[in-house]
Coordinates of C-alpha atoms in Angstrom, one line a residue:
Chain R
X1 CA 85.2 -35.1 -17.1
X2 CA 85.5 -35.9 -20.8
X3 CA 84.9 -33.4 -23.4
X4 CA 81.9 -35.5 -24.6
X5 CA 78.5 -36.1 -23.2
X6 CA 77.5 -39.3 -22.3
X7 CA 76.0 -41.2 -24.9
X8 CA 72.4 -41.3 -23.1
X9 CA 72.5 -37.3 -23.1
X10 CA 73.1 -37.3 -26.9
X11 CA 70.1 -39.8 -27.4
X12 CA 67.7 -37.8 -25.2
X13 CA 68.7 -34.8 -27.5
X14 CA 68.2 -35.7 -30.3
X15 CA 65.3 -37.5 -29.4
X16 CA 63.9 -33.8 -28.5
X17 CA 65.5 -32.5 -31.6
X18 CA 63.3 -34.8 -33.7
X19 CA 60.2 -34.2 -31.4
X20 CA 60.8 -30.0 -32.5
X21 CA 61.3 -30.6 -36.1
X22 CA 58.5 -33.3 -37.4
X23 CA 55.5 -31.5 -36.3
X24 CA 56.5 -28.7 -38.4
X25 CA 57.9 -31.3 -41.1
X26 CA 54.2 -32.7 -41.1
X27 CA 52.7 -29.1 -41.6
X28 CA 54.7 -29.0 -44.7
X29 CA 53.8 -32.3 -46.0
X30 CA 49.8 -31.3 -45.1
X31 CA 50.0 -28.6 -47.2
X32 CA 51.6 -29.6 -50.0
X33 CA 48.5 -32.4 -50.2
X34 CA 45.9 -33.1 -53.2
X35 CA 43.3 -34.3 -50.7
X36 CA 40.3 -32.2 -48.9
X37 CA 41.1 -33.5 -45.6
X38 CA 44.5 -33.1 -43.6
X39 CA 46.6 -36.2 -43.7
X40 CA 50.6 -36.7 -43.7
X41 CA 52.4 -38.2 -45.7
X42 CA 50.8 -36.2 -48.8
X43 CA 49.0 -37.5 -50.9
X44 CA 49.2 -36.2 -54.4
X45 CA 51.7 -32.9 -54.4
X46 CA 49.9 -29.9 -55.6
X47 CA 50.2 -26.2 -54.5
X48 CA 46.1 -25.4 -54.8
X49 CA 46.0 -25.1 -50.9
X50 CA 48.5 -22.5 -51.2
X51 CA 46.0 -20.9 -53.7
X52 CA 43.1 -21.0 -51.5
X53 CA 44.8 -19.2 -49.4
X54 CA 44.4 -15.8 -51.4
X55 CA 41.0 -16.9 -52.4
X56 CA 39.3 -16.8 -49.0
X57 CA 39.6 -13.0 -48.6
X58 CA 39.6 -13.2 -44.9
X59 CA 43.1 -14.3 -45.3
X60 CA 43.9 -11.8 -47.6
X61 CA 42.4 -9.0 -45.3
X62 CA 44.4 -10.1 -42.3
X63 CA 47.3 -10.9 -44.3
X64 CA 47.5 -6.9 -45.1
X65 CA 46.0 -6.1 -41.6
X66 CA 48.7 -7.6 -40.5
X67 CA 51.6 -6.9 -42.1
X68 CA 50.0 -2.8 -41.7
X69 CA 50.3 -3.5 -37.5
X70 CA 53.3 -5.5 -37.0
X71 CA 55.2 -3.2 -39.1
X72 CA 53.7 0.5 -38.0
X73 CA 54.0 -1.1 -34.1
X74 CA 58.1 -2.1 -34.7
X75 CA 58.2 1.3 -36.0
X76 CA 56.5 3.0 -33.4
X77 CA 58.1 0.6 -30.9
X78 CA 61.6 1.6 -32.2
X79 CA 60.4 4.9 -32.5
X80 CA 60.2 5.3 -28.8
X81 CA 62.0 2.2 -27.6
X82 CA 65.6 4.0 -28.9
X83 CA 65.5 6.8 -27.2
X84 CA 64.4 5.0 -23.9
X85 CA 67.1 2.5 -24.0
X86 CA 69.9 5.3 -25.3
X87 CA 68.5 7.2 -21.4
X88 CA 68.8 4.0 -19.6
X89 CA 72.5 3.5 -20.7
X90 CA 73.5 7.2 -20.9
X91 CA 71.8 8.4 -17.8
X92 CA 72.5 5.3 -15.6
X93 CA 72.9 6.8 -12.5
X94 CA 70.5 9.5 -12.7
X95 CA 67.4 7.4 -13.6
X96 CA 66.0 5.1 -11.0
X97 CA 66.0 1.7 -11.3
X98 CA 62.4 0.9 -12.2
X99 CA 62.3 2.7 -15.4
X100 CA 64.3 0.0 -16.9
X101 CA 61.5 -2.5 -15.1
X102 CA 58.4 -0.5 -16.6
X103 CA 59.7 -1.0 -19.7
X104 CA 59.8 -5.0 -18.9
X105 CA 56.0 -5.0 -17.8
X106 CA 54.6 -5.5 -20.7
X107 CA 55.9 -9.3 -21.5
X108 CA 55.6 -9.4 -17.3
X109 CA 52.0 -9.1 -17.4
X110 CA 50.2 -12.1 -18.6
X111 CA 49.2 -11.0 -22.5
X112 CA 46.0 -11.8 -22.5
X113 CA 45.3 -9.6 -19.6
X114 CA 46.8 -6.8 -21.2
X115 CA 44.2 -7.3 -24.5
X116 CA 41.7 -7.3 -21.8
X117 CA 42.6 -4.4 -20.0
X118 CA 43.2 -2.5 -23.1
X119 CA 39.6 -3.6 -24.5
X120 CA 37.8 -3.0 -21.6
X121 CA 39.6 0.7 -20.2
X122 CA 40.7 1.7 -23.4
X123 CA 38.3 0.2 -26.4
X124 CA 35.3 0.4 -24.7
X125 CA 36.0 3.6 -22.5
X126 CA 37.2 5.7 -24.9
X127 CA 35.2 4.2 -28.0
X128 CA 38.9 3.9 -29.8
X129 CA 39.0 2.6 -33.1
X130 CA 39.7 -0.7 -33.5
X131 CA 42.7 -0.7 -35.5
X132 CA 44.2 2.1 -33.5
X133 CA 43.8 0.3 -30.5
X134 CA 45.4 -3.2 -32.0
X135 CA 48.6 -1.0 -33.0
X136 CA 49.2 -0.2 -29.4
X137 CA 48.5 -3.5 -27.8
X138 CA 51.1 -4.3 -30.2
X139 CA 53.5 -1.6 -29.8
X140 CA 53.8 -2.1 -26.3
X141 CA 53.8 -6.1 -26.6
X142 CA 57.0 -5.3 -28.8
X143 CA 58.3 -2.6 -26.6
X144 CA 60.3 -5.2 -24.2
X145 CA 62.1 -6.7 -26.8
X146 CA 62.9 -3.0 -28.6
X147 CA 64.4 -1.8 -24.9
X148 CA 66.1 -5.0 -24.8
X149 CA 68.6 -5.6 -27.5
X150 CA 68.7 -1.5 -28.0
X151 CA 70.2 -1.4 -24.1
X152 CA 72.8 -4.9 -24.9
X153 CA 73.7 -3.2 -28.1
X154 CA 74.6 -0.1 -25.9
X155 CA 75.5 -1.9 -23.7
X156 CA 79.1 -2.2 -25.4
X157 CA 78.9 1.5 -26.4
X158 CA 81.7 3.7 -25.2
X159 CA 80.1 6.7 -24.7
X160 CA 83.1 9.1 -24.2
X161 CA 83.1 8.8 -28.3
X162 CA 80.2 10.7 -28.1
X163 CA 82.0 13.4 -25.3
X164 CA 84.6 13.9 -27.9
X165 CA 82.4 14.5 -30.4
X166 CA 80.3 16.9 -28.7
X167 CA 83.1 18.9 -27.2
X168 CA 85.0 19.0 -30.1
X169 CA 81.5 20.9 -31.2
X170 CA 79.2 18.6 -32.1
X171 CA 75.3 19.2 -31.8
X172 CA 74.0 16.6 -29.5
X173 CA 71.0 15.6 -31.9
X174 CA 73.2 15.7 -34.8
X175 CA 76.2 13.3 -32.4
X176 CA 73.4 10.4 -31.6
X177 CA 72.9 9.8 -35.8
X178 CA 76.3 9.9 -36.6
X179 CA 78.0 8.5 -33.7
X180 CA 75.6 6.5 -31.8
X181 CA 72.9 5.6 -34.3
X182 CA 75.7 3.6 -36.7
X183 CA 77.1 1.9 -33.7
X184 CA 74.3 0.2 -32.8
X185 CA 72.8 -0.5 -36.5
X186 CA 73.0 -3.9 -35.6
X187 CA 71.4 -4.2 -32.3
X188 CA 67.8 -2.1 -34.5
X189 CA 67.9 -4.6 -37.5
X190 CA 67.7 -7.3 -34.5
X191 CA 65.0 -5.4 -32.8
X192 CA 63.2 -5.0 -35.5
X193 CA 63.2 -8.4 -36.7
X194 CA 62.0 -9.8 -33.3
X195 CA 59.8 -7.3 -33.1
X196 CA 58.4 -7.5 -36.4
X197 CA 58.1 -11.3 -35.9
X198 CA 56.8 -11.5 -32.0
X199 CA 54.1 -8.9 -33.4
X200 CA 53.0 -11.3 -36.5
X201 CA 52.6 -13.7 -34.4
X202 CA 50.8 -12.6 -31.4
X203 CA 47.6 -14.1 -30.5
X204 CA 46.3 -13.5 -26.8
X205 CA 46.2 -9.5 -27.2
X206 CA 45.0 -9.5 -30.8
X207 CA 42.3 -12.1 -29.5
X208 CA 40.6 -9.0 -28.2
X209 CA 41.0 -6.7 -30.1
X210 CA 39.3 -7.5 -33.0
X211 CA 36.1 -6.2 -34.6
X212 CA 33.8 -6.1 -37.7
X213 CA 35.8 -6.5 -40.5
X214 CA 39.4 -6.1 -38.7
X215 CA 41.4 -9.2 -37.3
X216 CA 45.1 -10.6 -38.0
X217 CA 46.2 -13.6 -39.4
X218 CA 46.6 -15.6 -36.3
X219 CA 42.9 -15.0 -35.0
X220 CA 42.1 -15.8 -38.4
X221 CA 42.9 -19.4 -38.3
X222 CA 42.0 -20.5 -35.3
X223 CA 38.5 -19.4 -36.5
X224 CA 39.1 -21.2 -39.8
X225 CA 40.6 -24.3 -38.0
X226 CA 37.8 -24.4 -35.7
X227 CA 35.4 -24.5 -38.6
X228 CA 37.3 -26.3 -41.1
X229 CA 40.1 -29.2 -41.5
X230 CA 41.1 -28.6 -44.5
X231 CA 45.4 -28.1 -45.7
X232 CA 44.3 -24.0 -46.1
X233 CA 45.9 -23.3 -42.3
X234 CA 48.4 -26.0 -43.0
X235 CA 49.5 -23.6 -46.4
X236 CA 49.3 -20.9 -44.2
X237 CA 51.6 -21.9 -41.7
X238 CA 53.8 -22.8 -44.4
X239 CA 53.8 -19.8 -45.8
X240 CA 55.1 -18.4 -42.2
X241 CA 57.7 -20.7 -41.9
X242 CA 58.8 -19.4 -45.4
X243 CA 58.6 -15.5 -44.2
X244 CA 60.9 -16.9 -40.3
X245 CA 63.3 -18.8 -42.9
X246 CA 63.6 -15.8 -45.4
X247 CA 63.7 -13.4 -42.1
X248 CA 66.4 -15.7 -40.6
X249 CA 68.6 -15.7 -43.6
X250 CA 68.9 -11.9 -43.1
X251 CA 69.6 -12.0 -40.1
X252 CA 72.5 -14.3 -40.5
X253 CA 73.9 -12.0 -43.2
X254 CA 73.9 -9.2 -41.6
X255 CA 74.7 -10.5 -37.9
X256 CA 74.9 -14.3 -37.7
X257 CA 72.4 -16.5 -36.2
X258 CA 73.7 -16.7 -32.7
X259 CA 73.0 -13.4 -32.1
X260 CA 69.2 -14.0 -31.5
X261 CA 70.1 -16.9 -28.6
X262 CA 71.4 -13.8 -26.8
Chain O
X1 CA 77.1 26.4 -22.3
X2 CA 76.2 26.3 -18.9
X3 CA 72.5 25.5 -19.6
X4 CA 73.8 22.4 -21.7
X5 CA 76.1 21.1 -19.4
X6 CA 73.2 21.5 -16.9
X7 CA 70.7 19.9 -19.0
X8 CA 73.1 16.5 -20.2
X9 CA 73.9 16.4 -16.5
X10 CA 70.6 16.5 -14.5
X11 CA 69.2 13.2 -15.7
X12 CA 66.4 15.4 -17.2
X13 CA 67.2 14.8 -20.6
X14 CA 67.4 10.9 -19.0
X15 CA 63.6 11.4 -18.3
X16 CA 62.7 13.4 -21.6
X17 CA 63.9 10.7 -23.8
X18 CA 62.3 7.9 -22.0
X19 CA 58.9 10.1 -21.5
X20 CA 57.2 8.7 -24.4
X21 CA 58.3 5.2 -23.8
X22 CA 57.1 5.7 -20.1
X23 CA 53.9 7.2 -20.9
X24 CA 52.5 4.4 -23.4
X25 CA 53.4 1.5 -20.8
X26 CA 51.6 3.6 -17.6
X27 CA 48.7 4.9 -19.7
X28 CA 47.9 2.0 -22.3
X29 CA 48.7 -1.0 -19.9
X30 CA 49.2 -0.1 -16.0
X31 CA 46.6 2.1 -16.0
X32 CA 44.0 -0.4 -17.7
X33 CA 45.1 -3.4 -16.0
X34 CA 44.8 -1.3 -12.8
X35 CA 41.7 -0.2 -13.5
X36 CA 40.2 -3.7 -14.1
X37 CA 41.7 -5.3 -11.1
X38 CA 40.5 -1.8 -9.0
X39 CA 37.1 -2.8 -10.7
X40 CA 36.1 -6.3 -9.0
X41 CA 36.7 -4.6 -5.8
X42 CA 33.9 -2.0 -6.3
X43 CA 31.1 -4.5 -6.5
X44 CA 27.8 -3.8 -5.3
X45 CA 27.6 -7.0 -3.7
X46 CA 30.5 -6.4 -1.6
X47 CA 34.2 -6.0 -1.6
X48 CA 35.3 -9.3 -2.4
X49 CA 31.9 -10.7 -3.5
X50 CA 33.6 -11.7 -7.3
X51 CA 36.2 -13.8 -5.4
X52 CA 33.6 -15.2 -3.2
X53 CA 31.5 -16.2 -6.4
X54 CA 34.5 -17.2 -8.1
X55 CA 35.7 -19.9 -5.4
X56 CA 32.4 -20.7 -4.7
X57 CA 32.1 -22.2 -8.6
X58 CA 33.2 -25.6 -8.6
X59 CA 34.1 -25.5 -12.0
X60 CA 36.1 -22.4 -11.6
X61 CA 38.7 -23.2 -9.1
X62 CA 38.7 -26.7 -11.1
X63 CA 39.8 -24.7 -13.9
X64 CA 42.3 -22.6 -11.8
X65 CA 43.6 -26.0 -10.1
X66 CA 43.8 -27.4 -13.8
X67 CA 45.9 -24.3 -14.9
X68 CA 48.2 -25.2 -12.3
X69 CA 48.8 -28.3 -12.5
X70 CA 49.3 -28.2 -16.2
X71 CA 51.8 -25.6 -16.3
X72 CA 53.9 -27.1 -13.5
X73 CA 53.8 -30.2 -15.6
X74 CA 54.8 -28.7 -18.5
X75 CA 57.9 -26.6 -16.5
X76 CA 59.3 -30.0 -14.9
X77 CA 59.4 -31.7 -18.7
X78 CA 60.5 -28.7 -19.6
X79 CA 63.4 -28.4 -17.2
X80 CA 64.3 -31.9 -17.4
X81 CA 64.6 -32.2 -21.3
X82 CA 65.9 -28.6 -21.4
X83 CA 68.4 -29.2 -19.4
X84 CA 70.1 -32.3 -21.0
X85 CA 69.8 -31.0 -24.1
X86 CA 71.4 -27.6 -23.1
X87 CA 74.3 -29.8 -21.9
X88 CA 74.7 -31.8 -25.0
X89 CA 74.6 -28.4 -26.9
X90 CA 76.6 -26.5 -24.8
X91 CA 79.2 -29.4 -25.1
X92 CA 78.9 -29.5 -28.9
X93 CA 81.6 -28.6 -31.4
X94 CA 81.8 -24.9 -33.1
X95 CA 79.2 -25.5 -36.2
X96 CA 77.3 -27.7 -34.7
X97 CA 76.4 -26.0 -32.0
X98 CA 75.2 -23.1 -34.3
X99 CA 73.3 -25.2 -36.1
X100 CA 71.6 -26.6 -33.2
X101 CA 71.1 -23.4 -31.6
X102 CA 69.1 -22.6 -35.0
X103 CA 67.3 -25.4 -34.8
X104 CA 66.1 -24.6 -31.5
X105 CA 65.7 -20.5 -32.8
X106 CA 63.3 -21.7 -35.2
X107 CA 60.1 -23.2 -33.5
X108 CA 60.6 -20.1 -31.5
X109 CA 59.9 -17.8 -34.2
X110 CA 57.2 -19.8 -36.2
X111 CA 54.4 -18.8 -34.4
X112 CA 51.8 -20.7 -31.7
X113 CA 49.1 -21.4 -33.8
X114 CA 51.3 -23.0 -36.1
X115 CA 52.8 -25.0 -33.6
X116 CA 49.5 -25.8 -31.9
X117 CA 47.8 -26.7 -34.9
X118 CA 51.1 -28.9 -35.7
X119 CA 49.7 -31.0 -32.9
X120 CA 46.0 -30.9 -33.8
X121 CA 47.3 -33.1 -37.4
X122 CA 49.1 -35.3 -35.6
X123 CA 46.8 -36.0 -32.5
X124 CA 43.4 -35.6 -33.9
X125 CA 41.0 -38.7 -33.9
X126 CA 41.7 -39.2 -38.0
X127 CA 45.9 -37.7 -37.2
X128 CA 48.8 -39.1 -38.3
X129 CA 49.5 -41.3 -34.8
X130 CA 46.2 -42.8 -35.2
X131 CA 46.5 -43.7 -38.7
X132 CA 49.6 -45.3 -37.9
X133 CA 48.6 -47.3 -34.8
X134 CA 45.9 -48.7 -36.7
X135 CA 47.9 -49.3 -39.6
X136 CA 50.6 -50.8 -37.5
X137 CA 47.3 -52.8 -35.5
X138 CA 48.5 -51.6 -32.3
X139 CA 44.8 -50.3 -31.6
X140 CA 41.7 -51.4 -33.6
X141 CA 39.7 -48.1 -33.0
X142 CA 41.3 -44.5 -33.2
X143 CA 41.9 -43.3 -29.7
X144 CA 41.0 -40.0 -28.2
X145 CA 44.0 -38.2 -27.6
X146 CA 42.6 -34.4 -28.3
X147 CA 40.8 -32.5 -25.8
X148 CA 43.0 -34.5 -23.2
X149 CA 45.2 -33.0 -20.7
X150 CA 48.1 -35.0 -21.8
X151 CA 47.7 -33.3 -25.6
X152 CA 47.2 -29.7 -23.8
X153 CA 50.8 -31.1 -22.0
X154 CA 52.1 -32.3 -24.9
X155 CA 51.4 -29.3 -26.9
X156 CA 53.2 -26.7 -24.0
X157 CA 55.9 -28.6 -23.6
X158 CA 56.4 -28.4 -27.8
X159 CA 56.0 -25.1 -27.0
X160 CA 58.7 -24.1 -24.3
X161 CA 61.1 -27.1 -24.9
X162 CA 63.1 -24.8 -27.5
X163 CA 63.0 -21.5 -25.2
X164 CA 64.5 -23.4 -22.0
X165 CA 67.2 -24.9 -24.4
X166 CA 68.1 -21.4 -25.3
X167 CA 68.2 -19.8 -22.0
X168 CA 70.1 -23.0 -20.0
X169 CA 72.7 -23.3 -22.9
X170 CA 73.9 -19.5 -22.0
X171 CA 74.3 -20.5 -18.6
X172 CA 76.2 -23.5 -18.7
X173 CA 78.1 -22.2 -21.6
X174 CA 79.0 -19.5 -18.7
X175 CA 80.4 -22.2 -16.2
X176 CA 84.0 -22.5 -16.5
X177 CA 85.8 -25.8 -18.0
X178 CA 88.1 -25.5 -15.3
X179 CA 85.6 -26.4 -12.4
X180 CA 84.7 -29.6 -14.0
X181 CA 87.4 -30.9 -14.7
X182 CA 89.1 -30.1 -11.4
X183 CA 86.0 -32.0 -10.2
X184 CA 87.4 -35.4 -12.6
X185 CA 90.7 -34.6 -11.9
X186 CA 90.0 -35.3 -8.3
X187 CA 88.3 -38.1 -9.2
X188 CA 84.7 -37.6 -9.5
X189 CA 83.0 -40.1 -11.8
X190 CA 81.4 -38.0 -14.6
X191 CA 78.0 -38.7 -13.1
X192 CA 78.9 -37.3 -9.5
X193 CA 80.2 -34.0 -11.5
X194 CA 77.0 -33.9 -13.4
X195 CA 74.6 -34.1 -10.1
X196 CA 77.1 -32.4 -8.0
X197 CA 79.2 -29.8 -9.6
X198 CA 77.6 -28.9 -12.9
X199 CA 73.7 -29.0 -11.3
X200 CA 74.2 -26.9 -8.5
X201 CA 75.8 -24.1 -10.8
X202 CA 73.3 -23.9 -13.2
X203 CA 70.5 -23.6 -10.5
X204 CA 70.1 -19.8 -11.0
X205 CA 69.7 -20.7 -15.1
X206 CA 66.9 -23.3 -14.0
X207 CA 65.0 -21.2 -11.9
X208 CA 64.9 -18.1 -14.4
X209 CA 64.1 -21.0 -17.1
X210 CA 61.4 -22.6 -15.0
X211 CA 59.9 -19.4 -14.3
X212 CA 59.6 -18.3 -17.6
X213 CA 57.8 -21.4 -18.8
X214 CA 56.0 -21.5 -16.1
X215 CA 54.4 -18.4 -16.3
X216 CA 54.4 -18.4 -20.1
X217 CA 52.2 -21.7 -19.6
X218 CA 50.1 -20.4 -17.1
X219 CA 48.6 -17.8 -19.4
X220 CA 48.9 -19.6 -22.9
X221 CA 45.6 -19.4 -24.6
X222 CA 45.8 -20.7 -28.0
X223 CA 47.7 -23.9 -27.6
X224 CA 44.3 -25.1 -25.0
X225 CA 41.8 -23.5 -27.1
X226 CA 43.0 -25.7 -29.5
X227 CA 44.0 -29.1 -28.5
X228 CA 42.6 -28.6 -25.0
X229 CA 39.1 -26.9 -26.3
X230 CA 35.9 -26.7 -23.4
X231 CA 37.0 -29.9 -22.0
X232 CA 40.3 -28.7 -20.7
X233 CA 39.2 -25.1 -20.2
X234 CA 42.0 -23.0 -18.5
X235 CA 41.8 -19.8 -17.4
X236 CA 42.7 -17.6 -20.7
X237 CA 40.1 -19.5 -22.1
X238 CA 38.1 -19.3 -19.8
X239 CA 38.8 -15.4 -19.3
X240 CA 38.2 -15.0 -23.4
X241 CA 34.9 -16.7 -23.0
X242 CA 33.7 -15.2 -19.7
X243 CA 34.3 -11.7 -22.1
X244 CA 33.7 -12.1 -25.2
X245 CA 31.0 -15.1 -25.1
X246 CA 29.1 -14.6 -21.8
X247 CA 30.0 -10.9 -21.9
X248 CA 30.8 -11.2 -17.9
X249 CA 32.8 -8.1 -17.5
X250 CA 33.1 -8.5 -13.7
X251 CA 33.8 -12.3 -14.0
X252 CA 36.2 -11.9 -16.9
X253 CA 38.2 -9.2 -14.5
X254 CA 38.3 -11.6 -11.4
X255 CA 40.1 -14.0 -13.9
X256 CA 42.5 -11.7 -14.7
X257 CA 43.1 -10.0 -11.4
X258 CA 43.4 -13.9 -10.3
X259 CA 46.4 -14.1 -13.3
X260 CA 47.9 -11.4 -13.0
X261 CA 48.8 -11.6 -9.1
X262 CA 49.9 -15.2 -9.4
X263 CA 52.5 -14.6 -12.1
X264 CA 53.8 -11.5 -10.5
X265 CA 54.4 -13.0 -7.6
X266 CA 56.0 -16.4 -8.8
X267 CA 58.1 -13.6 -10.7
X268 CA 59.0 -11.7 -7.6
X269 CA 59.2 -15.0 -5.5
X270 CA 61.6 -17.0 -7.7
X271 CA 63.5 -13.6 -8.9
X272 CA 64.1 -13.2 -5.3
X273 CA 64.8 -16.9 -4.5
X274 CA 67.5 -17.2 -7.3
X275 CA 69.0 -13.9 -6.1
X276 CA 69.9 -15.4 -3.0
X277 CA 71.3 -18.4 -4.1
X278 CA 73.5 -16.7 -6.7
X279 CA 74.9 -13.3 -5.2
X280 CA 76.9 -12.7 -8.7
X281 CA 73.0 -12.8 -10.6
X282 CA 72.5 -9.7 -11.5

């Protein structure tokens, strides 16, 4: 078999590369547009939807809001998540198998069943605050990915590094910063950054978890969109496609691209 | 020194480092979803009465029939146009396969309402197809393409396209040259070592891909809400409105009992299922 697919292949795939890219090409075109109303291709350019954006302080609210949860949840998911996956590696044979499951569960589950079950046990039961109880539907959403590329990143570990160091006198505490912790510096920036992102993004638990006053961005406009038609979401999804570029280009500096198709 | 050595060796420092990992994901989401699933059992009306109720409604096992059907739909486009375009990037040169691997990274990471509402300019009654098919006087009146199931379809398949790319590219990237063309070199047409060398080794790769879109379908919620909305009510949507519209606790915990066992056990089914095809699958 040649090295080359067959010409119908190539076709069909970049037929599907064009069916990925011009529904977000046409979100950008929206939102760059003069006009009340939605419509591609733009016309007029002008940035006042971008504007609008900040002047509706919804947004701005659950801009910060957030921001606030998907970067305190990455931390807190990292938090625990590094220690976790450091065990699973480390003590491989004396840990049973299904801890490294449980830590899988929570993309497992179906999402939105988790925001329900943490609303209606945890919300409701306790009388939790709100905010408290969005930052641990979204640590634990996170948590997977956290276990995840930690354990690949250990994965490639050699471990009897840390022996040596450790009998030749090291502190165990003090051996996992300066042995393990650098090793793996590029397996956390990746964790965090899909972390970071997945929690931005995450609608089905948030969609619960949301009260007076408190929501993210994401419930945020799908109650704007189903209210109004106008380029504001459009700007706003822009503006996320902006912060997945700029977050992108980091990651390619620090660990090139193909390391999230891992 | 003893004591350490004891303590690194037990496994219980294992278990103290992963305690606080462990005790968020048992307390803050096996323990809640347990508890609601425990919770349509204890019904006053009777064991099962919310299942009775709930397969008595009409609409309700519509909806769950609907749920179905869309998400296998959406994992067989999935799989088919996943799956040539996997090849086609697998077999692409150094740069250019990075670059189309980005490509495909990107739609991942820009989030579903964005890519749901992506749809919602193009497909809406004033969108950018109708404007063109009227402009192009291909129809003479816009057409109603939102609130069908083909634009729920449409709008999953957008969706999960890019993430079954990803995961069957690994795969076949993982099959050796050497099999294939021992297959041409023997005189197979390139077609007969598509279907028959090259399919049947990326089988594992399609059933862990298939699964994962089919379950990640089967409980989307925004990409229905919004191009599906009440007419093409699945159920998260109609688990999100049985809570937080109708305030149906019970009902709202039946639909996600209901959920939650059908995904785990197409998990454990097709986990299993590829397992035994593939011993080397870990």
């Amino acid at each position: 078999m040649s090295d080359r697919p067959h010409p119908f292949l190539i076709v069909v795939a970049g037929l599907v590369y064009l069916f990925l890219m011009l529904p977000l090409v046409i979100v950008v075109g929206a939102a760059l547009s003069d006009t009340t109303y939605l419509t591609f291709p733009p016309q007029g350019l002008s940035l006042r939807w971008f504007e609008n954006i900040f002047e509706i302080s919804a947004f701005r609210r659950t801009i910060v809001t957030s921001l606030q949860i998907a970067f305190l949840g990455t931390m807190i998911a990292l938090l625990i998540g590094i220690p976790a996956a450091y065990a699973l590696n480390r003590f491989r044979i004396e840990l049973p198998k299904w801890l490294g499951t449980l830590f899988v569960l929570p993309i497992l589950v179906p999402e939105i069943v988790f925001g329900f079950a943490l609303l209606k046990s945890f919300t409701v039961g306790t009388g939790a605050p709100i905010f408290l109880s969005l930052l641990i539907g979204h640590t634990l959403i996170v948590l997977p990915y956290v276990v995840r590329v930690i354990s690949a990143s250990l994965a490639s570990f050699d471990f009897s590094v840390e022996e040596a160091a450790i009998s030749l006198g090291s502190a165990p505490v003090k051996t996992f910063f300066t042995i393990v912790l650098p090793n793996i510096r590029a397996g956390v920036i990746a964790a965090f950054i899909l972390a970071f992102i997945t929690s931005l993004n995450d609608v089905s638990v948030s969609l619960f978890l949301t009260g007076p006053g408190i929501s993210t961005l994401p419930i945020q406009i799908l109650a704007h969109v189903e209210q109004f038609f106008d380029p504001t979401v459009a700007s706003v999804s822009v503006l996320l496609m902006f912060l997945t570029v700029a977050v992108m280009a980091v990651v390619e500096r620090t660990l090139g691209l193909t390391f999230l198709a891992k | 020194m003893t004591s350490r050595r004891f303590w690194r060796r037990s496994g219980a420092t294992g278990w103290a480092l992963s305690a606080p990992a462990t005790l968020a994901v048992i307390g803050f989401l096996l323990i809640p979803i347990g508890a609601v699933i425990a919770g349509t059992f204890m019904d006053p009306r009777g064991v099962f009465a919310p299942y009775i109720s709930y397969f008595n409604s009409g609409f309700r096992t519509t909806v769950l029939f609907r749920t179905l059907q869309i998400a296998a739909i959406t994992t067989i486009i999935s799989l088919i146009f996943g799956f040539m375009t996997a090849y086609v990037v697998s077999r692409a040169p150094g740069k250019l396969k990075s670059l189309l691997i980005v490509a495909a990274v990107f739609p991942l990471l820009t989030g579903v309402v964005v890519r749901a509402f992506a749809w919602l300019i193009i497909l809406g009654r004033n969108g950018i197809l109708n404007q063109t098919l009227l402009g192009l006087g291909i129809t003479s009146e816009p057409l109603e393409m939102l609130y069908t199931q083909g634009a729920v379809i449409i709008g999953m398949v957008y969706l999960f396209v890019p993430l079954m790319v990803l995961s069957l590219v690994g795969v076949l990237e993982n099959i050796p040259k050497d099999v294939l063309q021992a297959s041409s070199s023997l005189g197979a047409s390139p077609l007969a070592t598509f279907w028959q060398v090259l399919l049947p080794l990326a089988v594992p790769g399609l059933i862990v891909g298939a699964v994962l879109v089919f379950t990640g379908s089967f409980t989307a919620y925004a990409t229905p809400q919004l191009l599906g909305g009440e007419r093409q009510t699945v159920l998260a949507t109609l688990l999100h409105q049985r809570a937080m519209v109708s305030f149906d606790w019970v009902g709202a915990s039946t639909i996600a009992a209901i959920m939650t066992v059908i995904t785990i056990t197409i998990v454990l089914a097709m986990s299993h299922i590829a397992r035994r095809i593939n011993p080397m699958a870990t």
